[in-house]
Short mmCIF file of C-alpha atoms in Angstrom, two decimals:
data_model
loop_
_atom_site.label_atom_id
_atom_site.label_comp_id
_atom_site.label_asym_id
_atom_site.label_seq_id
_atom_site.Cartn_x
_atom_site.Cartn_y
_atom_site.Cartn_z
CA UNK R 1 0.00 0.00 0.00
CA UNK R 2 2.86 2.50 1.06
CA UNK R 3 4.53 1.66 -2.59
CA UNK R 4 1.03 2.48 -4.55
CA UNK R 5 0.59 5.58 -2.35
CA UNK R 6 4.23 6.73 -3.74
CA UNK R 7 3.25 6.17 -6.93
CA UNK R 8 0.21 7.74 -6.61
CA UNK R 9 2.65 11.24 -5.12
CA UNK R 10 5.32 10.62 -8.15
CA UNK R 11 2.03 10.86 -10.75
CA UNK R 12 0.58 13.67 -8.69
CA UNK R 13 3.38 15.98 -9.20
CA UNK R 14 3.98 15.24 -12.67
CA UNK R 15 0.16 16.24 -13.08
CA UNK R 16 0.59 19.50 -11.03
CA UNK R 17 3.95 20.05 -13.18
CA UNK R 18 2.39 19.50 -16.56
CA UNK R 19 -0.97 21.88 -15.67
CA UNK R 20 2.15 24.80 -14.50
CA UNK R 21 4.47 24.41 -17.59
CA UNK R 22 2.07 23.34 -20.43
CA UNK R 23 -1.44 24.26 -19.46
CA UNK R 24 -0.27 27.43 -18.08
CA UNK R 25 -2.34 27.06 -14.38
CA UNK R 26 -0.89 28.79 -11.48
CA UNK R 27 0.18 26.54 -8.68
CA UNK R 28 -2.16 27.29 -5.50
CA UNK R 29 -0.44 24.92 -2.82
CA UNK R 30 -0.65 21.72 -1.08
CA UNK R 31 -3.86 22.46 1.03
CA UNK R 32 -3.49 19.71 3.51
CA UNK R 33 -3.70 21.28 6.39
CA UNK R 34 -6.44 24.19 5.61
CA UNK R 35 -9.15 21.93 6.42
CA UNK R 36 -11.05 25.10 7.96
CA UNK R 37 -10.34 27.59 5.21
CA UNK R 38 -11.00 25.99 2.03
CA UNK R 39 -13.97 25.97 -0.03
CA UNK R 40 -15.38 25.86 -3.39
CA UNK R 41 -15.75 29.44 -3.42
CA UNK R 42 -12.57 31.59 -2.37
CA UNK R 43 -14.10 34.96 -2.19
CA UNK R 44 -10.68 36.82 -1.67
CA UNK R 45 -9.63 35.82 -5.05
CA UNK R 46 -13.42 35.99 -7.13
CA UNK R 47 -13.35 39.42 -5.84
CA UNK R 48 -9.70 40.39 -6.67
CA UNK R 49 -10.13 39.17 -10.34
CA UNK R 50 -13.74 41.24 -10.61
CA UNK R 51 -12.05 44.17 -9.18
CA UNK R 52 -9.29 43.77 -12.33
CA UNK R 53 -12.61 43.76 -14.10
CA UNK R 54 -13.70 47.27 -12.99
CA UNK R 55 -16.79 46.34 -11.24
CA UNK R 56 -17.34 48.37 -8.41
CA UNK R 57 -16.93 47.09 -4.88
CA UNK R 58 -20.71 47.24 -4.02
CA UNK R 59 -21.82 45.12 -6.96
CA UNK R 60 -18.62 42.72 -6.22
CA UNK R 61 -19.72 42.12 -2.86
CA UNK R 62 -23.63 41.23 -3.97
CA UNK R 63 -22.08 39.01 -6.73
CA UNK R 64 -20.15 36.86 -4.50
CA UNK R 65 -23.06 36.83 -1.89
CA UNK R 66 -25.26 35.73 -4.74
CA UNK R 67 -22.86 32.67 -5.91
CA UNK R 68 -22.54 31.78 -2.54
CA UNK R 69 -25.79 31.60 -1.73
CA UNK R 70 -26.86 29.46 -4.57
CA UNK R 71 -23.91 27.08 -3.63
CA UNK R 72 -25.50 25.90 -0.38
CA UNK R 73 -27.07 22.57 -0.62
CA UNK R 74 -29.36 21.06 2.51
CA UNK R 75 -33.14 20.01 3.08
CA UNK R 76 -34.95 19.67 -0.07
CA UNK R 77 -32.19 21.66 -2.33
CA UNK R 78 -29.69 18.58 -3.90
CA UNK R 79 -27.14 19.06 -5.19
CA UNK R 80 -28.21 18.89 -8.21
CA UNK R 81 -30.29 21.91 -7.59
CA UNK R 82 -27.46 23.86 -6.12
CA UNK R 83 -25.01 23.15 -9.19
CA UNK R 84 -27.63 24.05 -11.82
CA UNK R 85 -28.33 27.12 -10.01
CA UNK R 86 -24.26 27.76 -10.02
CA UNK R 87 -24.01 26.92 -13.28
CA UNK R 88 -26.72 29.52 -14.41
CA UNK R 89 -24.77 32.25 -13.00
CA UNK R 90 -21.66 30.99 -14.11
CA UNK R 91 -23.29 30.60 -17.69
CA UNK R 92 -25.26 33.56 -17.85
CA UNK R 93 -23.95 36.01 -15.57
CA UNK R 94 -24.73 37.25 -11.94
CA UNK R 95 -27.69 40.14 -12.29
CA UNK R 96 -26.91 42.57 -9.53
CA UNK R 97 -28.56 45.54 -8.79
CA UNK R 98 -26.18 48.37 -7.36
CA UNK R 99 -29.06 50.34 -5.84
CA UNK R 100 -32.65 50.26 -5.60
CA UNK R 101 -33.18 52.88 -8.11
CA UNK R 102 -30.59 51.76 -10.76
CA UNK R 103 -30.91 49.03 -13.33
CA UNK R 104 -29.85 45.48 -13.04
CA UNK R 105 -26.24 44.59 -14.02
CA UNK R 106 -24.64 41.69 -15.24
CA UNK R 107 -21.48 40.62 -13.14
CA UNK R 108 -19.30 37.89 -15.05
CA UNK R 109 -17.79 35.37 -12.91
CA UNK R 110 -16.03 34.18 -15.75
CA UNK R 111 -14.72 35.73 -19.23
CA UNK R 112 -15.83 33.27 -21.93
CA UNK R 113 -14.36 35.44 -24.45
CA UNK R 114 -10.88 35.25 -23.60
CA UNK R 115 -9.49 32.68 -21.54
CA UNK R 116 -5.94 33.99 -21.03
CA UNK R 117 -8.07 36.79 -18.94
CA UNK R 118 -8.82 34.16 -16.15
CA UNK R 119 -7.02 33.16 -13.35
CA UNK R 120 -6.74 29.29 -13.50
CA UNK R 121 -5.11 28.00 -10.73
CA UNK R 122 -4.44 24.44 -9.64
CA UNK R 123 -4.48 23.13 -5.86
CA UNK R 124 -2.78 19.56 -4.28
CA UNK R 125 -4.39 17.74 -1.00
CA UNK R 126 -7.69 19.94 -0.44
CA UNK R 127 -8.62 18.92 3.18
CA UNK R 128 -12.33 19.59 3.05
CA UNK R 129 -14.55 19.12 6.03
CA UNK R 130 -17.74 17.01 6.13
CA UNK R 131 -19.65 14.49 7.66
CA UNK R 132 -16.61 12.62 7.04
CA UNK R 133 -13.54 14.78 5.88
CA UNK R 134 -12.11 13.77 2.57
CA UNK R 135 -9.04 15.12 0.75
CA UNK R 136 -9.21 15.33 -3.30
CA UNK R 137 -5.77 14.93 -5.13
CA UNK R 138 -6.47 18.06 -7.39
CA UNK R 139 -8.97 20.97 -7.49
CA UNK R 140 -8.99 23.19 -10.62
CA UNK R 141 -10.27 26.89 -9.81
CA UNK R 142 -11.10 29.58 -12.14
CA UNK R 143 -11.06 32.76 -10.93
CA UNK R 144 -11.42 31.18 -7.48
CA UNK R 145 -14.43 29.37 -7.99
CA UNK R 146 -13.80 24.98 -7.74
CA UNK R 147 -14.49 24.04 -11.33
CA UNK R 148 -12.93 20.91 -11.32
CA UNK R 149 -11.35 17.92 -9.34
CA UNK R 150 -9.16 15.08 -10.21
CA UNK R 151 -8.53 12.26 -8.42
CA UNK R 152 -5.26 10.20 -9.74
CA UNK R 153 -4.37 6.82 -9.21
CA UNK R 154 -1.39 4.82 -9.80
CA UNK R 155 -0.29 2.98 -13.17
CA UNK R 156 -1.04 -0.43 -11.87
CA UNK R 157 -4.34 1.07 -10.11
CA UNK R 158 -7.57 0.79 -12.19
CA UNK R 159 -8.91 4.17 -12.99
CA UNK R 160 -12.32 2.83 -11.83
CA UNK R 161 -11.01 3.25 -8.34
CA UNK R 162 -10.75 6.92 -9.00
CA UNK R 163 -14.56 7.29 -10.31
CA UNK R 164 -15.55 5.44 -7.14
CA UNK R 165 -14.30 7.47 -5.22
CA UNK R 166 -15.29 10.77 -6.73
CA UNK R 167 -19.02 9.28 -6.54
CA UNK R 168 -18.92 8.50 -2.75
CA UNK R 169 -17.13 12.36 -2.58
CA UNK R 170 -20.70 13.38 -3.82
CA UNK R 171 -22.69 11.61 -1.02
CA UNK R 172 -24.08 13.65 2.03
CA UNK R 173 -21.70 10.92 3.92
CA UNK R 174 -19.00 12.99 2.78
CA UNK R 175 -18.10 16.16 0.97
CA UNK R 176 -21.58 16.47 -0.95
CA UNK R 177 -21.81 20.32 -0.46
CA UNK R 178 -18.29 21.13 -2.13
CA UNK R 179 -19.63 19.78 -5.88
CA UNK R 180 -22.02 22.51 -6.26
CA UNK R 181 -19.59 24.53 -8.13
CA UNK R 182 -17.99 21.64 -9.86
CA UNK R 183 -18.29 20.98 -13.62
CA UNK R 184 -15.89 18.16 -14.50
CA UNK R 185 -15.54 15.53 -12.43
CA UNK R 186 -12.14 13.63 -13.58
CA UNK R 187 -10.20 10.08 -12.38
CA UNK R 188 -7.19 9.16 -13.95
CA UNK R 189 -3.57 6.97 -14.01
CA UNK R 190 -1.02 7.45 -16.97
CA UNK R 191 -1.96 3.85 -18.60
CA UNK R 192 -5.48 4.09 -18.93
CA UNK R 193 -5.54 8.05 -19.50
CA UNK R 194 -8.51 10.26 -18.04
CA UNK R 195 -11.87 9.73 -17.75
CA UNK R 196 -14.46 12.38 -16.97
CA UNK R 197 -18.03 12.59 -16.16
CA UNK R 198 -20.33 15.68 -14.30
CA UNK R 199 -21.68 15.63 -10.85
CA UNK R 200 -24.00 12.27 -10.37
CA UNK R 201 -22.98 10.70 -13.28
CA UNK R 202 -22.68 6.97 -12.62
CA UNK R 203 -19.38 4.91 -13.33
CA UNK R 204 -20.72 3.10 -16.79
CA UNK R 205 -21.11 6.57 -18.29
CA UNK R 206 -17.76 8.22 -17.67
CA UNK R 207 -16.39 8.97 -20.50
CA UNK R 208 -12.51 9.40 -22.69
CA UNK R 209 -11.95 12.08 -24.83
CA UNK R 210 -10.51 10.91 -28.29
CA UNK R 211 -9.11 13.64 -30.47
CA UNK R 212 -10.85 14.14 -33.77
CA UNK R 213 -7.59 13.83 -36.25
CA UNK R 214 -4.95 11.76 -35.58
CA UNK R 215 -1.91 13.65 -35.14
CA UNK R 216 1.65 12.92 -34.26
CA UNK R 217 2.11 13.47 -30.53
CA UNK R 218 4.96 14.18 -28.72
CA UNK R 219 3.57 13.18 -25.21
CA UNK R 220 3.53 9.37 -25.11
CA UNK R 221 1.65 9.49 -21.38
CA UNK R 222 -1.63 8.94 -22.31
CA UNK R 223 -2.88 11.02 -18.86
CA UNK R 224 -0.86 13.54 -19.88
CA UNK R 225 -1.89 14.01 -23.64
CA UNK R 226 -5.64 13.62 -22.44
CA UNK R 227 -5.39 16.66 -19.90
CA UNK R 228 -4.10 18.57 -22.61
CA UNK R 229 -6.75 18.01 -24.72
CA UNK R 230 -9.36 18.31 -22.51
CA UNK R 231 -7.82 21.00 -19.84
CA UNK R 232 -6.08 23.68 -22.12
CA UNK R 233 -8.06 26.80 -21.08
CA UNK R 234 -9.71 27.48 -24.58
CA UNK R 235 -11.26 23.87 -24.71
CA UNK R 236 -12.20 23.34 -21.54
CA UNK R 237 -14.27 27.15 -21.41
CA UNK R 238 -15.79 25.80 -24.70
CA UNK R 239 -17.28 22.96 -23.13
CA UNK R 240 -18.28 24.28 -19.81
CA UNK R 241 -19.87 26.98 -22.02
CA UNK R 242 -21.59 25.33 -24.86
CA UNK R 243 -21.99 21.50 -24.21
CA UNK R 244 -23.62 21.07 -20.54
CA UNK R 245 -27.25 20.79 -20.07
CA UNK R 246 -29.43 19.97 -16.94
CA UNK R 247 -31.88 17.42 -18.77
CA UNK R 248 -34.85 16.59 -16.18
CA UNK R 249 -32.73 15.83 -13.15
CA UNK R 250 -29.74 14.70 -14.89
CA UNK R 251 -26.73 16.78 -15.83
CA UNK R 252 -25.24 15.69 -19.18
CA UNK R 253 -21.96 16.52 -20.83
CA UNK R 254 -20.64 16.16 -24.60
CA UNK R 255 -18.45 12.45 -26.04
CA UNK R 256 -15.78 13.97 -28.09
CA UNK R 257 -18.27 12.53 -31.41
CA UNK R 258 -21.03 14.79 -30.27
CA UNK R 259 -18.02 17.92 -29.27
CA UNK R 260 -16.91 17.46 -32.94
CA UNK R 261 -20.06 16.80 -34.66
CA UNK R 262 -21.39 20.23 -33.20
CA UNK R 263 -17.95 22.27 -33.92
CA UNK R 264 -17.74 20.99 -37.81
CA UNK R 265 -21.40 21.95 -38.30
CA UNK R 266 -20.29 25.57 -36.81
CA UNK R 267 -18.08 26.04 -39.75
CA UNK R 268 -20.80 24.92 -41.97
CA UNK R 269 -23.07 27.06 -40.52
CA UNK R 270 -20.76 29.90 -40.33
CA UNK R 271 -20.74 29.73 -44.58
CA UNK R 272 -24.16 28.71 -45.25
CA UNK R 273 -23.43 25.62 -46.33
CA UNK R 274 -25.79 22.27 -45.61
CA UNK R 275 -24.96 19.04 -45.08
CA UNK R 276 -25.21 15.87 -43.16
CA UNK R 277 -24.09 14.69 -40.00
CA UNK R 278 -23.76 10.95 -39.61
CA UNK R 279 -23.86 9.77 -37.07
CA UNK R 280 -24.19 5.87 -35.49
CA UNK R 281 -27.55 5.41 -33.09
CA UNK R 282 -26.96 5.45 -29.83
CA UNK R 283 -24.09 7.79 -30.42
CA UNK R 284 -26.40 11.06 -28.83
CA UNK R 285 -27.94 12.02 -31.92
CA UNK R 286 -30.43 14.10 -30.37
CA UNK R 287 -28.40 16.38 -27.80
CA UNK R 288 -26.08 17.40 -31.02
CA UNK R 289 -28.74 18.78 -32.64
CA UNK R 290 -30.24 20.36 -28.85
CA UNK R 291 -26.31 21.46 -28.35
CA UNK R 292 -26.06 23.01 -31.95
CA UNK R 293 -30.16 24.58 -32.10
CA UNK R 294 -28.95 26.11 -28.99
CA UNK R 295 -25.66 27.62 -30.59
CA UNK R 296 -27.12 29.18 -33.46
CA UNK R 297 -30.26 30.93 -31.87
CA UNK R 298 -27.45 32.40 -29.27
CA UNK R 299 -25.33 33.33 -32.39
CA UNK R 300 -28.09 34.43 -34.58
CA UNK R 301 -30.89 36.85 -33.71
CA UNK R 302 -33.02 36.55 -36.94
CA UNK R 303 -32.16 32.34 -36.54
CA UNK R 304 -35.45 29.92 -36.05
CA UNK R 305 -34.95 26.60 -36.08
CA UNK R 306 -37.31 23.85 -37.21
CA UNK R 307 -36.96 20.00 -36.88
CA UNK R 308 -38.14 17.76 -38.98
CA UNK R 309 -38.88 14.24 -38.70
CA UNK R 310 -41.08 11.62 -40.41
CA UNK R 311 -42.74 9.66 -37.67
CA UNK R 312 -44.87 10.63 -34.48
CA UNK R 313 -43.17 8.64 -32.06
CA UNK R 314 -39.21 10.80 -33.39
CA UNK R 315 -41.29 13.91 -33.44
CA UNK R 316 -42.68 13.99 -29.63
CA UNK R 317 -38.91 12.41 -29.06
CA UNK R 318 -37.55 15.67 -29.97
CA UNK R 319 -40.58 17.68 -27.80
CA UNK R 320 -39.31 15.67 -25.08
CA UNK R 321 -36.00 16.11 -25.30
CA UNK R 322 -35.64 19.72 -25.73
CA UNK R 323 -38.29 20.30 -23.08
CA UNK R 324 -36.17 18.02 -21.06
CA UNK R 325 -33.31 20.46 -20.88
CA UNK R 326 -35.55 23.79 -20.33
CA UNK R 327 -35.89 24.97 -24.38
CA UNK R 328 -39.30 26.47 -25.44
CA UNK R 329 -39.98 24.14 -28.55
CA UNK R 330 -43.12 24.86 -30.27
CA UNK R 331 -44.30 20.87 -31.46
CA UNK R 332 -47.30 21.47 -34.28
CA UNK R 333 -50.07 20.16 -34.76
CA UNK R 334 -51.59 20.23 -37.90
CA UNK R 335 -50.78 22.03 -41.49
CA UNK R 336 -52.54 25.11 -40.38
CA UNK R 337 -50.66 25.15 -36.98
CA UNK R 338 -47.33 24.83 -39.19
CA UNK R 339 -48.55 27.65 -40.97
CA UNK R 340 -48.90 29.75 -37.77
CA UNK R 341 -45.35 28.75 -36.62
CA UNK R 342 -43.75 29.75 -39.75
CA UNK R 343 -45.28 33.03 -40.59
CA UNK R 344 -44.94 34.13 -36.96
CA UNK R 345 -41.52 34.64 -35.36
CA UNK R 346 -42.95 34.11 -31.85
CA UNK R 347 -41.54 30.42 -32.28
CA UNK R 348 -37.67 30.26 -32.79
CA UNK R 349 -37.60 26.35 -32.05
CA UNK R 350 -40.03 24.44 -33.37
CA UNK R 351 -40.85 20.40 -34.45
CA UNK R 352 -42.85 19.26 -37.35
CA UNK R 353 -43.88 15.73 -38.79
CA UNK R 354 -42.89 15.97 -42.30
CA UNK R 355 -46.32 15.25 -43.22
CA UNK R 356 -47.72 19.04 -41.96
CA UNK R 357 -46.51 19.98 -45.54
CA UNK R 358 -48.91 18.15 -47.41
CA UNK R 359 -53.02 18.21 -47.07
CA UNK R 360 -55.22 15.89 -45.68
CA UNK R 361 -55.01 14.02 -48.51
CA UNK R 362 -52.31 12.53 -50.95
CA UNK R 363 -50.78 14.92 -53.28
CA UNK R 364 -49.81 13.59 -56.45
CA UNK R 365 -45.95 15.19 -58.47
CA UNK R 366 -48.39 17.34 -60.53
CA UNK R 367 -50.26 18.67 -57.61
CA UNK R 368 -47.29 20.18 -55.78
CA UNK R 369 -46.24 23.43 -57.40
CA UNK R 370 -49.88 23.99 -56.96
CA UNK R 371 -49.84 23.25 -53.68
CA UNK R 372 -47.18 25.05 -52.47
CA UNK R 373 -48.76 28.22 -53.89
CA UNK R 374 -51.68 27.71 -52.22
CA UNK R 375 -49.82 27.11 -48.96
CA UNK R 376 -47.95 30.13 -49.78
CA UNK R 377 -51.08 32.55 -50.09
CA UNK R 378 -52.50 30.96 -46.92
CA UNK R 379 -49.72 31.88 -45.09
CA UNK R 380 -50.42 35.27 -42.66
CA UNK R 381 -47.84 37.89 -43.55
CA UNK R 382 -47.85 38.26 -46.78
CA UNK R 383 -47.19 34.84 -48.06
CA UNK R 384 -43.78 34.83 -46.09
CA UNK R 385 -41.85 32.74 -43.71
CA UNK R 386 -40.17 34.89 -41.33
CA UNK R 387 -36.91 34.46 -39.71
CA UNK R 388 -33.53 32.78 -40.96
CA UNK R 389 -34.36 29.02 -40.89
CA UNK R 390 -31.86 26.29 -40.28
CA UNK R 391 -33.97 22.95 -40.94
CA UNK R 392 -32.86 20.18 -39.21
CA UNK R 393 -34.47 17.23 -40.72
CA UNK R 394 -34.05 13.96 -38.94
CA UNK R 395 -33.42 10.30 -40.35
CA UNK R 396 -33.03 12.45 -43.75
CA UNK R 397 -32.31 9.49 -45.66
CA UNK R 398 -36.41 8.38 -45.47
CA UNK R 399 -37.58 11.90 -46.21
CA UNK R 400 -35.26 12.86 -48.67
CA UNK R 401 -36.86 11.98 -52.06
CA UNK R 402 -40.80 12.35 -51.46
CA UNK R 403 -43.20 15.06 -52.67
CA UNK R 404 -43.43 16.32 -49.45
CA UNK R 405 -40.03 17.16 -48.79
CA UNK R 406 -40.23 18.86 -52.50
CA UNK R 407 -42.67 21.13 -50.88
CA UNK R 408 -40.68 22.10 -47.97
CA UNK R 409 -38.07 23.26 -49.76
CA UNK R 410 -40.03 25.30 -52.01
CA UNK R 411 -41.79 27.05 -49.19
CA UNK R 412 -38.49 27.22 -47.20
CA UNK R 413 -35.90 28.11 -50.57
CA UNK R 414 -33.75 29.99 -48.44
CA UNK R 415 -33.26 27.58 -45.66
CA UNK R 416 -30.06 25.91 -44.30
CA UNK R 417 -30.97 21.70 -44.52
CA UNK R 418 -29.14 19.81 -42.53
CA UNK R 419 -29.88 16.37 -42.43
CA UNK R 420 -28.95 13.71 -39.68
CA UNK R 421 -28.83 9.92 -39.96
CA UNK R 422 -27.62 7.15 -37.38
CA UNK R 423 -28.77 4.58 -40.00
CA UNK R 424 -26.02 3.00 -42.52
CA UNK R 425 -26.62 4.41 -45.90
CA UNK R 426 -27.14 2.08 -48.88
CA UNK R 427 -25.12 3.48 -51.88
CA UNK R 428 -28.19 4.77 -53.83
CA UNK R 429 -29.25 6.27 -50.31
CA UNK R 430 -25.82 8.16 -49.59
CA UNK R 431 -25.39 9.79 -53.24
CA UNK R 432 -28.62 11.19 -53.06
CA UNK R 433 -28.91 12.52 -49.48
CA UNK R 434 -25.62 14.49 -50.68
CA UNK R 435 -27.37 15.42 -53.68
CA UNK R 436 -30.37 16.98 -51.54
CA UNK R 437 -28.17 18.20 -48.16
CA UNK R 438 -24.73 18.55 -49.26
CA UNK R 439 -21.37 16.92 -48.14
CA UNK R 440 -21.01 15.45 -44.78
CA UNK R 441 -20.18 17.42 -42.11
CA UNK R 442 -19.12 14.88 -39.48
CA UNK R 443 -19.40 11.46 -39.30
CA UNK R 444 -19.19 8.66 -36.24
CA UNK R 445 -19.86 4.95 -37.81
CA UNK R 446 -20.57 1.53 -36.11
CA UNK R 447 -17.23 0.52 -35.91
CA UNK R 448 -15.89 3.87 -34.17
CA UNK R 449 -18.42 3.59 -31.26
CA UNK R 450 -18.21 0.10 -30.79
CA UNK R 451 -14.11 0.41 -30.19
CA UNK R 452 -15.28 3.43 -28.02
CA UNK R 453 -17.84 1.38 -25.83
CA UNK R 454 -20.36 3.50 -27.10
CA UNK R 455 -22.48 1.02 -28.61
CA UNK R 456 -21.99 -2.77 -28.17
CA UNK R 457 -21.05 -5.00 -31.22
CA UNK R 458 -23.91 -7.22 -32.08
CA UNK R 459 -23.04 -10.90 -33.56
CA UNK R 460 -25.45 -13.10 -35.44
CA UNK R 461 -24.22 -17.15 -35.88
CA UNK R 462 -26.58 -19.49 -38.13
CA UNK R 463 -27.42 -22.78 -36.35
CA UNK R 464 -28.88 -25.53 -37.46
CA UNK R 465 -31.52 -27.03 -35.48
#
């Protein structure tokens, strides 16, 4: 035990040396014996770096008060309630009002913007008092707010042990009440690499980030390599800032498929450009497209975006899972409810069945121009869809071809398609979804989240009986 424990110190401080000299985090201290003084929260230092903000001392004060306050955990607030209610601040921004006659004001606790303008800082042996007191290897702070902890384990040690014991951290038993502020919850040794999950999430679900390209690296340690990919400052504001969501109890964070999915349709979206993102099922189909929706109505004040899907049960899917993580999704109803939705910008995020396009009855190829202009002139407004549209349309290689999807496109000629698929396309199937979306933008097959543990390979043997 005494020779793992060494270990265990000789991996520790090459950790805390590689986050100094290549990650560029200020060294904090070994903590060990300020059981009574540390905390998730360090107010000293939040308040020095808003002061090299310029916010005034009052509206410091009531910003830190306000982040503390949601912090606390106890009766019926979890923790889950508590970190949510952190993260909203950290996410959004601390509304303070200076006086009672002034205006609110939005305090940033962090500067998304530019990373190089936050203090990251890196602490060793955080004594921590609880019902039990525990000690985690390594807290990451921003700005002086806990963001993240690692525990390390030895080379010969499983990295499971790590996970383990960051979930029993998280019980009241122990140090529940310092997680509130956390965002990454990491366990590593430098043979298996990192793993990382979010507060709660159980051990099957941790996950390993995989970098998209393969490059040449010069760090062999696998630990190592991973922290750099995953901890540089730019990458690791990214994700805190634009791949966590709170879905109905459960806090969820991005596989590296989902990560680069998202980033490559970015670019896309950046330069108009449509395409198709395939990728495998059970892969997280569904929070890319929550995770990019969200991106581009942040990005794009004239954006609305409108899913579309060709069966009821994947339409109230995609009600349920953007309701799931607090977005206002309008699902309709009928044709003349789709109508509603897209000649009224109330509705930036909306869901449609395919079949709203069409009429009650079947429309046959020489019907549709028709059609369209009558759907056109029933349209309020003018005869005009208003907003930007981005069209995600879902399983795109079933509603790719038909008459209906014709007369989506002529009512929405201006809209971005982007189509996603989890289903292996047959060659017929693949030419022509590129013909109707565009290139692919990202891909993630079988075979890539099987070897990731993703998805489990499925084997079929012929017997005889």
């Amino acid at each position: 035990m005494h020779i793992i424990r060494e270990r265990e110190k000789d991996t520790q401080k090459r950790v805390i040396e590689f986050f100094q000299d290549a990650l560029n985090y200020t060294y904090l201290g070994n903590w060990a014996d300020n059981v009574d003084e540390n905390s998730n929260i360090i107010p000293e230092d939040l308040a020095d770096w808003l002061r090299k903000q310029n916010y005034a001392p009052n509206i410091i004060n009531k910003a830190v008060y306000q982040l503390q306050q949601a912090s606390k955990i106890g009766g019926s607030r979890t923790l889950y309630n508590a970190n949510f209610e952190v993260y909203e601040l950290l996410r959004y921004g601390v509304k303070v009002q200076p006086d009672v006659s002034e205006q609110h004001k939005t305090v940033w606790l962090i500067d998304w913007n530019n990373p190089e303008n936050n203090d990251f800082g890196i602490a060793e042996e955080v004594a921590l008092r609880g019902k039990n007191n525990k000690r985690p290897d390594l807290v990451l702070y921003i700005n002086g707010i806990a963001i993240g902890v690692l525990e390390l384990k030895s080379a010969i040690t499983s990295v499971s042990e790590g996970i383990r014991q960051n979930l029993a951290n998280q019980t009241e038993t122990f140090i529940e009440w310092f997680f509130s502020t956390v965002q990454l919850v990491m366990a590593g040794n430098e043979t298996e690499g990192l793993r990382y999950g979010v507060i709660k999430t159980p051990e099957k679900y941790w996950l390993r980030w995989k970098e998209k390209l393969a490059q040449l690296e010069t760090e062999n340690n696998p630990l190592l390599r991973e922290l750099s990919q995953f901890c540089n400052k730019e990458r690791m504001l990214e994700i805190l800032h634009d791949f966590i969501v709170f879905d109905a109890g459960i806090k969820k964070i991005c596989r590296h498929n989902q990560y680069y999915g998202v980033k490559a349709a970015q670019e896309r979206v950046k330069s108009r450009e449509g395409g198709i993102i395939w990728h495998t099922q059970g892969s997280g189909k569904s929070l890319v497209m929550v995770w990019l929706a969200k991106w581009i109505l942040a990005n794009n004040p004239n954006a609305r975006v409108l899913i579309i899907t060709d069966r009821i049960e994947l339409d109230e899917q995609i009600e349920g899972v953007f309701q799931g993580v607090k977005e206002n999704i309008k699902r309709t109803k009928s044709g003349e409810d789709l109508k509603q939705v897209l000649s009224d910008s109330t509705n930036r995020l909306a869901c449609s069945l395919i079949h709203k396009f069409g009429k009650s009855g079947e429309i046959e190829d020489t019907d549709v121009d028709i059609y369209v202009i009558d759907l056109k002139r029933n349209l309020s407004g003018g005869g005009r869809v208003k907003g930007e549209f981005f069209v995600f349309v879902d399983e795109c290689h079933r509603t790719q071809s038909g008459i209906l999807h014709k007369a989506m496109k002529e009512l929405l000629p201006n809209a971005m398609l982007i189509g996603f698929t989890g289903t292996p396309l047959l060659k017929s199937d693949k030419q022509q979804s590129i013909e109707t979306f565009g290139k692919f933008i990202d891909t993630y097959k079988y075979d890539e989240a099987v070897h990731d543990e993703v998805v489990l390979d499925l084997r079929y043997e012929a017997r005889d009986i």
